[in-house]
Coordinates of C-alpha atoms and ligand atoms in Angstrom, one line a residue:
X1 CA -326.6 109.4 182.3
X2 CA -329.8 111.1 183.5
X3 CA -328.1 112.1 186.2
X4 CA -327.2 115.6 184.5
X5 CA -330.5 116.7 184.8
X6 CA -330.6 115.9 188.4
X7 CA -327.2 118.4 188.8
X8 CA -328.7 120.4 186.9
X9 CA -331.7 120.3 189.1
X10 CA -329.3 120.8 192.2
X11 CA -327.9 124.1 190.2
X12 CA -331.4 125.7 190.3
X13 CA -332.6 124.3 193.4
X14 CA -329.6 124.2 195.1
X15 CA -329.0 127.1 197.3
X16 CA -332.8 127.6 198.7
X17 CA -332.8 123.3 199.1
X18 CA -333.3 122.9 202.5
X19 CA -332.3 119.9 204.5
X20 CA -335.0 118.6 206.3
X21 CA -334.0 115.8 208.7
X22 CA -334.6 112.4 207.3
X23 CA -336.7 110.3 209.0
X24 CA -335.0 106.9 207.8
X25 CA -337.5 103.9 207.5
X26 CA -340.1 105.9 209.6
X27 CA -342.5 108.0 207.3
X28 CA -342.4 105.6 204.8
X29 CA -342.7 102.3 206.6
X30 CA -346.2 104.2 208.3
X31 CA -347.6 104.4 205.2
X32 CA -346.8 100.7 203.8
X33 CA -350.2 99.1 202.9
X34 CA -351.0 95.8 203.8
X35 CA -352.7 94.0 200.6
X36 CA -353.7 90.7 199.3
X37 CA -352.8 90.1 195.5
X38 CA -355.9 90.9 193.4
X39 CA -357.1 87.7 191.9
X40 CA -357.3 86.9 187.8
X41 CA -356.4 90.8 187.3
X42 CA -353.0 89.9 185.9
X43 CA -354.2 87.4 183.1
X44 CA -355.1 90.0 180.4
X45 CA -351.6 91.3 180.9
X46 CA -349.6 88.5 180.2
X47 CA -348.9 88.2 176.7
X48 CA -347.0 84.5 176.6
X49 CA -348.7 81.8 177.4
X50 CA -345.9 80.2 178.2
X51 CA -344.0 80.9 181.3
X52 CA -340.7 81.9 181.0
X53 CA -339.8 81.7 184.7
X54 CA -341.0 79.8 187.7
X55 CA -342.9 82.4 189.5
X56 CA -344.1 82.5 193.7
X57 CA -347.0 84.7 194.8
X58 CA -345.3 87.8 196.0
X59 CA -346.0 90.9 194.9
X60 CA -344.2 93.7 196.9
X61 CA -346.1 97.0 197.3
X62 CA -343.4 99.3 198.2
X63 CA -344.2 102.8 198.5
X64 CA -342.5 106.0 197.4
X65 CA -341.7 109.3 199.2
X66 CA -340.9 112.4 197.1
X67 CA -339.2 115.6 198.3
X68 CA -339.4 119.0 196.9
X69 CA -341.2 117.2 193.4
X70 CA -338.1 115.9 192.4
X71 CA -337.1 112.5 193.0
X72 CA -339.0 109.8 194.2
X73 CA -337.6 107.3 196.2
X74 CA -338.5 104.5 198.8
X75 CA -336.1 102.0 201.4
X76 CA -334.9 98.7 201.1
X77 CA -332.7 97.2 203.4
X78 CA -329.6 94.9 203.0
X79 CA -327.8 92.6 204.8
X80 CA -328.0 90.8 208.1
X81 CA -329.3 92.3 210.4
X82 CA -331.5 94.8 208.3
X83 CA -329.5 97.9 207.3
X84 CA -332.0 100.4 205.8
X85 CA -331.7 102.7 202.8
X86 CA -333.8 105.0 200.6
X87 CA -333.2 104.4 197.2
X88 CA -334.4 105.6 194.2
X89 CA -335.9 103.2 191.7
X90 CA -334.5 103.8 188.5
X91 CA -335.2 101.9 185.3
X92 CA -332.6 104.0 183.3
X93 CA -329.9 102.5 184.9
X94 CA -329.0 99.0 185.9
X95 CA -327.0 98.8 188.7
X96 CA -327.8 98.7 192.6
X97 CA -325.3 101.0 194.4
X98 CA -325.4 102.4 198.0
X99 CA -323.2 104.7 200.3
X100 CA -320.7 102.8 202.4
X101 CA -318.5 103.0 205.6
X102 CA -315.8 103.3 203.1
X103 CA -316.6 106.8 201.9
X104 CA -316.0 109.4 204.5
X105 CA -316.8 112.0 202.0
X106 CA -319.8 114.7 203.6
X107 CA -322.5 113.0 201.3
X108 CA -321.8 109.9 202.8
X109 CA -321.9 111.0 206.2
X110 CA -324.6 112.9 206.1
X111 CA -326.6 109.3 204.6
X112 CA -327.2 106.3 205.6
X113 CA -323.9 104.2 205.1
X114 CA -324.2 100.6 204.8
X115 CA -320.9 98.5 207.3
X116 CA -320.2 95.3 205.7
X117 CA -318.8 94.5 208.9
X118 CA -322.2 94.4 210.8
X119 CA -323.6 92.1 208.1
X120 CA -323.2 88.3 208.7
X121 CA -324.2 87.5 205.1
X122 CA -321.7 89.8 202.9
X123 CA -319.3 88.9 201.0
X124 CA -317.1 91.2 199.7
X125 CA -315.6 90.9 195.8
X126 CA -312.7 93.3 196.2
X127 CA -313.5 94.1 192.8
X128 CA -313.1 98.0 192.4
X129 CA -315.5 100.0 189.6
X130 CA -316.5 102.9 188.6
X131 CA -319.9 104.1 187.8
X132 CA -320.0 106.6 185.2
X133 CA -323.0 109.5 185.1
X134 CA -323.5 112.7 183.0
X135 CA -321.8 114.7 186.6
X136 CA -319.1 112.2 186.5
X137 CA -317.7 109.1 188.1
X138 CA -318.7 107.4 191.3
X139 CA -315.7 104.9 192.3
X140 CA -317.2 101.7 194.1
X141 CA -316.5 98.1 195.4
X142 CA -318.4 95.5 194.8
X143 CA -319.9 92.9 197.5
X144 CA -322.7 90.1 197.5
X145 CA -325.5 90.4 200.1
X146 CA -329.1 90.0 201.0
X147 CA -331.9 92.7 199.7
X148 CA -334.8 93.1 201.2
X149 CA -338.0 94.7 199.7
X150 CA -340.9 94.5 201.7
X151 CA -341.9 90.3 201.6
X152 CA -339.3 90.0 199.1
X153 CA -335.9 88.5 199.9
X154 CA -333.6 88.6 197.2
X155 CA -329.9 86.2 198.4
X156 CA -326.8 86.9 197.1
X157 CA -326.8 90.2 195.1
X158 CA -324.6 91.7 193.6
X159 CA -324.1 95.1 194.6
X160 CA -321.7 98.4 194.5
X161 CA -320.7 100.3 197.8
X162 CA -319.5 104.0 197.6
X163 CA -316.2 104.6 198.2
X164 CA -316.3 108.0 197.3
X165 CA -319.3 110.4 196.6
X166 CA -319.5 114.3 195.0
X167 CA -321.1 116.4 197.1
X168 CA -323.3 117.6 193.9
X169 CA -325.5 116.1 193.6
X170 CA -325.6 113.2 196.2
X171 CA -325.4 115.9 199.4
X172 CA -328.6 117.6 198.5
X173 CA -330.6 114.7 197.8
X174 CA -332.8 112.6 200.2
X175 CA -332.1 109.2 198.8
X176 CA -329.3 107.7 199.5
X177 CA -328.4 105.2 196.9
X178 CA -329.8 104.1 193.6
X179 CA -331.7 100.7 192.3
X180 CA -331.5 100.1 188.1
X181 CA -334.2 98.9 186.7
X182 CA -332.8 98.5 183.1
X183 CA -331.7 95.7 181.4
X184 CA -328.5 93.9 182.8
X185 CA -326.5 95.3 179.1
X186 CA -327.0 98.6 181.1
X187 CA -324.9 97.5 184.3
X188 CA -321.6 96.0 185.1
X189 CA -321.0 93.1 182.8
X190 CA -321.1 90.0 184.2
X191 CA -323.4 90.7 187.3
X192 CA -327.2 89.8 187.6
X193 CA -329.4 92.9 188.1
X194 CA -331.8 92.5 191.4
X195 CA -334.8 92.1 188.6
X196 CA -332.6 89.4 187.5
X197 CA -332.0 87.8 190.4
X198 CA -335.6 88.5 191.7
X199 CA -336.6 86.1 188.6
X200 CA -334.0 83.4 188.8
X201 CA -334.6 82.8 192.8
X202 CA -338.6 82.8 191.8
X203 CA -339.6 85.6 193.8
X204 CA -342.1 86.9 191.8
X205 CA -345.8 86.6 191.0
X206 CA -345.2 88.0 187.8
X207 CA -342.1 89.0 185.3
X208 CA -343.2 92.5 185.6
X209 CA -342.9 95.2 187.6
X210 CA -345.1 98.5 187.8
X211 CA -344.9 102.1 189.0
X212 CA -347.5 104.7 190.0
X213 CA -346.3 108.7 190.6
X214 CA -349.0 110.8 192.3
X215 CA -349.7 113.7 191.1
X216 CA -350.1 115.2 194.4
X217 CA -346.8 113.5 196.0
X218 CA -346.2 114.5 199.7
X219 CA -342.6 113.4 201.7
X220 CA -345.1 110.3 203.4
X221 CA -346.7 109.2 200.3
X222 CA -345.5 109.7 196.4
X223 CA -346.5 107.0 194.8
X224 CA -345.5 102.9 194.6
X225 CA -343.6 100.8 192.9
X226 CA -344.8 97.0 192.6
X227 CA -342.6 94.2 192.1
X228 CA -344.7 91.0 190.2
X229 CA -347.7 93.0 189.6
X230 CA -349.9 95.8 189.2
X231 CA -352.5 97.5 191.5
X232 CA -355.5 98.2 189.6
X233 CA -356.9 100.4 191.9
X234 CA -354.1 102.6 190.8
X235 CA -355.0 103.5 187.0
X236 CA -358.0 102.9 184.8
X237 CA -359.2 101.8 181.8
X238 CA -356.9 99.8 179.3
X239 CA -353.9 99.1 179.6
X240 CA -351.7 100.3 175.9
X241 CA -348.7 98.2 175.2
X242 CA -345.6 99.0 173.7
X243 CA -342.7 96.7 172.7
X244 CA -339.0 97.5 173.8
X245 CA -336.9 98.5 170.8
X246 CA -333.7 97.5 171.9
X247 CA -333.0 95.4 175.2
X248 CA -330.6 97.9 177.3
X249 CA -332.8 100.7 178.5
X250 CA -336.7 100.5 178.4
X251 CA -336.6 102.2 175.0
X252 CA -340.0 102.0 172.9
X253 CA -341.2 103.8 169.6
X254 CA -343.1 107.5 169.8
X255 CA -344.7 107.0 166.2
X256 CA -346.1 111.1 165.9
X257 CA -345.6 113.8 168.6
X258 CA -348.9 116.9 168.7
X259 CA -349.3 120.5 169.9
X260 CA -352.6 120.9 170.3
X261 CA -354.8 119.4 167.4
X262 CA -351.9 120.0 165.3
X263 CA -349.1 117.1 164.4
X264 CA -345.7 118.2 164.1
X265 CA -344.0 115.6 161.9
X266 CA -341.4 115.8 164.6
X267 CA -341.4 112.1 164.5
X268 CA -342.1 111.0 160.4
X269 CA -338.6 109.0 160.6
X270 CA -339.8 107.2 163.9
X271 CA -338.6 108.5 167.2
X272 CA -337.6 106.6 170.2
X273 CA -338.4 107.3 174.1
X274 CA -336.8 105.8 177.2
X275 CA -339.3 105.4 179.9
X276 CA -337.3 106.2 182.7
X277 CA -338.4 107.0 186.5
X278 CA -334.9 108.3 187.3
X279 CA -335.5 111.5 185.2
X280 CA -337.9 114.0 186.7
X281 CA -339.0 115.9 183.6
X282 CA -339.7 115.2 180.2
X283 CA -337.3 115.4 177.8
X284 CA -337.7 116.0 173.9
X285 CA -334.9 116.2 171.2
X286 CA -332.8 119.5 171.3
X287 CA -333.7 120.2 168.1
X288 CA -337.1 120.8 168.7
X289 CA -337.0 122.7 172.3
X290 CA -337.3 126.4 170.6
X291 CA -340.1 125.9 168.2
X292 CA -342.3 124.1 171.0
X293 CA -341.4 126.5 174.0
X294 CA -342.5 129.1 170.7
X295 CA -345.7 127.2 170.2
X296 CA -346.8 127.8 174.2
X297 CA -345.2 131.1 174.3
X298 CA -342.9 130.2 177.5
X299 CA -340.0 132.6 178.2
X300 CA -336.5 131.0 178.5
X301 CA -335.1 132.3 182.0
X302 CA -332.2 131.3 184.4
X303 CA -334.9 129.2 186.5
X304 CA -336.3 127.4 183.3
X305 CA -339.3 128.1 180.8
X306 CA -341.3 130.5 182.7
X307 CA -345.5 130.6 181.5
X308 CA -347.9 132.8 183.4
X309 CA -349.6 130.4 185.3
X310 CA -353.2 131.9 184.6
X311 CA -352.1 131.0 181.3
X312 CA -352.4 127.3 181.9
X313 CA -356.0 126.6 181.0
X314 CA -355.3 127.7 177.7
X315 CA -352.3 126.2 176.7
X316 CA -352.2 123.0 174.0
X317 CA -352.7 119.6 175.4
X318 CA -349.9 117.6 174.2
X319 CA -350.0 113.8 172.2
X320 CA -347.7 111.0 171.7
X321 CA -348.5 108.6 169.4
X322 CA -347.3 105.2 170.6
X323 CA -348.5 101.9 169.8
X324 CA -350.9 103.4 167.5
X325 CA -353.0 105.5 170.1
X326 CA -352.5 108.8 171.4
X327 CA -351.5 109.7 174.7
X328 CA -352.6 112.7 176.0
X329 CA -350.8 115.2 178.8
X330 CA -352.5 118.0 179.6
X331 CA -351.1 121.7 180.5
X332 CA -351.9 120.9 183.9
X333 CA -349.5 118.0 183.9
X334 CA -346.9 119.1 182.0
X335 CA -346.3 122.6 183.8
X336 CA -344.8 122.6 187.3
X337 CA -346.6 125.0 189.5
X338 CA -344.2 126.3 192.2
X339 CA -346.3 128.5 194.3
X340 CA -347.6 130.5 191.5
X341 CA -344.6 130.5 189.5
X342 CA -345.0 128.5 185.9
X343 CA -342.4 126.5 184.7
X344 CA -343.2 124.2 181.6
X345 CA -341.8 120.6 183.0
X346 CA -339.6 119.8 179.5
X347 CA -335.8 120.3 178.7
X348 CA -333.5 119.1 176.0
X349 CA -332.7 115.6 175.8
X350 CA -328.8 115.0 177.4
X351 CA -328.2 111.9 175.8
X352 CA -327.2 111.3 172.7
X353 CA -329.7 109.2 170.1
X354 CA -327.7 106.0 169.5
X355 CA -330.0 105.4 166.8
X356 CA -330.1 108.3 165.3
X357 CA -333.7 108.7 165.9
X358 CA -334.9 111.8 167.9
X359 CA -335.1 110.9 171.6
X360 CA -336.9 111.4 174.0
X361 CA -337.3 110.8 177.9
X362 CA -340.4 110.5 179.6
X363 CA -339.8 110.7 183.1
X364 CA -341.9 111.5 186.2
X365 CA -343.9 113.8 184.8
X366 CA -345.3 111.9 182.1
X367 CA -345.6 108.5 184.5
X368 CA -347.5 111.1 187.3
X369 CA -350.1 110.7 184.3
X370 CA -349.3 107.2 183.1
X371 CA -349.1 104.5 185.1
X372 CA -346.3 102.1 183.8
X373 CA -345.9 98.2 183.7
X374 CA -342.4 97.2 182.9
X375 CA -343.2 93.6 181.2
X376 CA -339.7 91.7 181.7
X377 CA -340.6 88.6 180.0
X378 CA -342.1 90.2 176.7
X379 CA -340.1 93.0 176.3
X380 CA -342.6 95.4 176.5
X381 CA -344.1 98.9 178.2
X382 CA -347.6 99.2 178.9
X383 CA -349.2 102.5 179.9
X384 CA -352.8 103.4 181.7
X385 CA -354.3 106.4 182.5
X386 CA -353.0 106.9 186.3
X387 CA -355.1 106.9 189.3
Ligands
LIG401 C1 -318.6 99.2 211.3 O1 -318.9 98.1 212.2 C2 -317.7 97.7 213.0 C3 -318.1 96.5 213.7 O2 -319.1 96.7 214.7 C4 -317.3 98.9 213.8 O3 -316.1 98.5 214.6 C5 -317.0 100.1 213.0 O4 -316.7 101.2 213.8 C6 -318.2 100.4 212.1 N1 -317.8 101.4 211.2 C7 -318.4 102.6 211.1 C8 -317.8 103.6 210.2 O5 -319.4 102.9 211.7
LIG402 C1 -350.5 136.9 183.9 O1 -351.8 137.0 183.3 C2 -352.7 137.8 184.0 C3 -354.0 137.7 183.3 O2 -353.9 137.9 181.9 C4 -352.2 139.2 184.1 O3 -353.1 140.0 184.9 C5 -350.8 139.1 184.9 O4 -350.2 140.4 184.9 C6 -349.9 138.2 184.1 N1 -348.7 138.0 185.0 C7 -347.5 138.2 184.5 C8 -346.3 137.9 185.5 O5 -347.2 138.5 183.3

């Protein structure tokens, strides 16, 4: 579904995007940090005494690249031997798909396809599908194989091959497949998610999973996402919980939204927001767009909401209310600064509220500032002020 913001995205970017080679598994693998699990940091996280699942001691750091500020993504590999991919790691979706040998299409070609034939531990379904996004529909097949993410193994997961790709948006875009993070209701009924399955073979050190965006990303280093754990090092001060609202997409309550000192009511009948690292910006209700792109005084143009940029000191510092506390994000976070042209960061939300509660997305640019723990055992979002 978010995935019309990234055509979108291709639209404006598309014809100055430049290709740059990819340098598979190399610029990312340079940066990978060697850690040791921080001791007794986890404890005041866990909110059930009781364990749910038998857990190991892994925690995988894995880290992110990101390209042009869009997307950030980072490689797995599956199958046996090692085939390698750059994925994007995307808790609003569910399922783990990558391109195949199958697809001859040019955004195959021009990724890294994975050949079930050179794997000695796949085992294809023969099960057709098709994945359905806001662009339209990606047709796939479905196999069984080993995943790989950093010290984590993962046996026997389910997972969709391409047999066919658009060239917008998958062409222009460095990753080359996708990994959901969302609840299983999200993906293809009947198949374990890799969070699932990361659980169930006790793989983690923790039922969580966490995700830092730097606000100065480079193509070598954009951030991390860590599986069974967090990295303190990587926000500060407390950590703010919210609980999931419904058990599909990481959807949690946004109890008052603020421009400025001033509180909008936007939000008096409750609205929701899907925390979702597959969306770049963030995205507020339609209804709302024109009287807050009035409030900053941003101009609508053909390449998005332009502010001067010499503006920006002086522009309202925005607030969610969630959980009771408000979470701030700063003009400097919230407009995209593209070599001194201003863009404010927001658009209208594409997806429909199925609760008929205004919705929102916060995507990238709210987790640059937010650090996000993705608690799979208690349901539950927590947020900290990011590193
Ligand atoms: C996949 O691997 C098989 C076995 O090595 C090989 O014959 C075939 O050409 C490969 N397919 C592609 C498209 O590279
Ligand atoms: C932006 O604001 C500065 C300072 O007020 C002004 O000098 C400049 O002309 C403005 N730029 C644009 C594109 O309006």
């Amino acid at each position: 579904m978010r995935w019309l913001v990234l055509a979108l995205l291709c639209l404006q970017l598309g014809q100055g995007m430049v290709r740059i080679p990819l340098r598979k598994g190399r610029s990312i693998r340079d940066v990978m940090r060697e850690k040791g699990v921080p001791e007794g940091t986890l404890k005041d996280l866990r909110g059930d005494p009781g364990r749910k699942y038998q857990l190991s001691n892994a925690v995988a750091y894995e880290p992110l690249a990101n390209y042009l500020d869009s997307f950030y993504f980072g490689e797995i590999s599956i199958g046996t031997p090692p085939q390698h991919f750059l994925v994007l790691f995307d808790t609003g979706s569910a399922n783990l798909w990558v391109p195949s040998t199958y697809c001859q299409t040019p955004a195959c070609v021009d990724h890294a396809r994975f050949n079930s034939s050179l794997s000695t531990t796949f085992s294809g379904t023969g099960t057709t599908y098709t994945l359905s996004y806001g662009f339209g529909d990606l047709p796939v097949v479905l196999g069984h194989d080993t995943v790989t993410i950093q010290n984590i193994v993962i046996r026997n997961q389910e997972f969709a091959l391409s047999l066919d790709e658009p060239t917008r948006p998958f062409y222009y875009q460095d990753f080359d497949g996708i990994l959901g993070m969302a609840y299983p209701r999200a993906g293809i009924p009947g198949y374990n998610t890799l969070m699932q399955n990361m659980l169930q073979q006790s793989q983690l050190a923790e039922p969580i999973f966490s995700c830092y965006y730097s606000r100065n990303p480079t193509y070598s280093y954009g951030g991390e996402v860590i599986l069974g754990g967090v990295d303190p090092q990587l926000y500060s001060g407390e950590v703010l919980w919210a609980p999931v609202v419904q058990e599909l997409y990481w959807k949690i309550d946004i109890e008052e939204f603020s421009i400025g000192p001033s509180a909008t009511g936007w939000c008096s009948q409750g609205c929701h927001g899907i925390v979702d690292t597959g969306t770049f910006l963030l995205t507020m209700p339609g209804q709302f767009l024109s009287a807050f792109l009035q409030a900053l005084g941003a101009k609508e143009s053909d390449n998005g909401f332009i502010v001067n940029c010499s503006d920006i000191p002086s522009l309202p510092t925005l607030y969610f209310v969630i959980s009771g506390v408000q979470l701030s994000l700063p003009p400097s976070v919230y407009v995209l600064n593209n070599d001194g042209f201003c863009t404010v960061g927001v658009q209208s939300t594409y997806v429909p509220s199925a609760s008929g509660q205004p919705l929102w997305i916060l995507g990238n640019l709210f987790l640059r500032h937010y650090y996000s723990i993705f608690d799979m055992a208690n349901n539950r979002v927590g947020f900290a002020l990011s590193a």
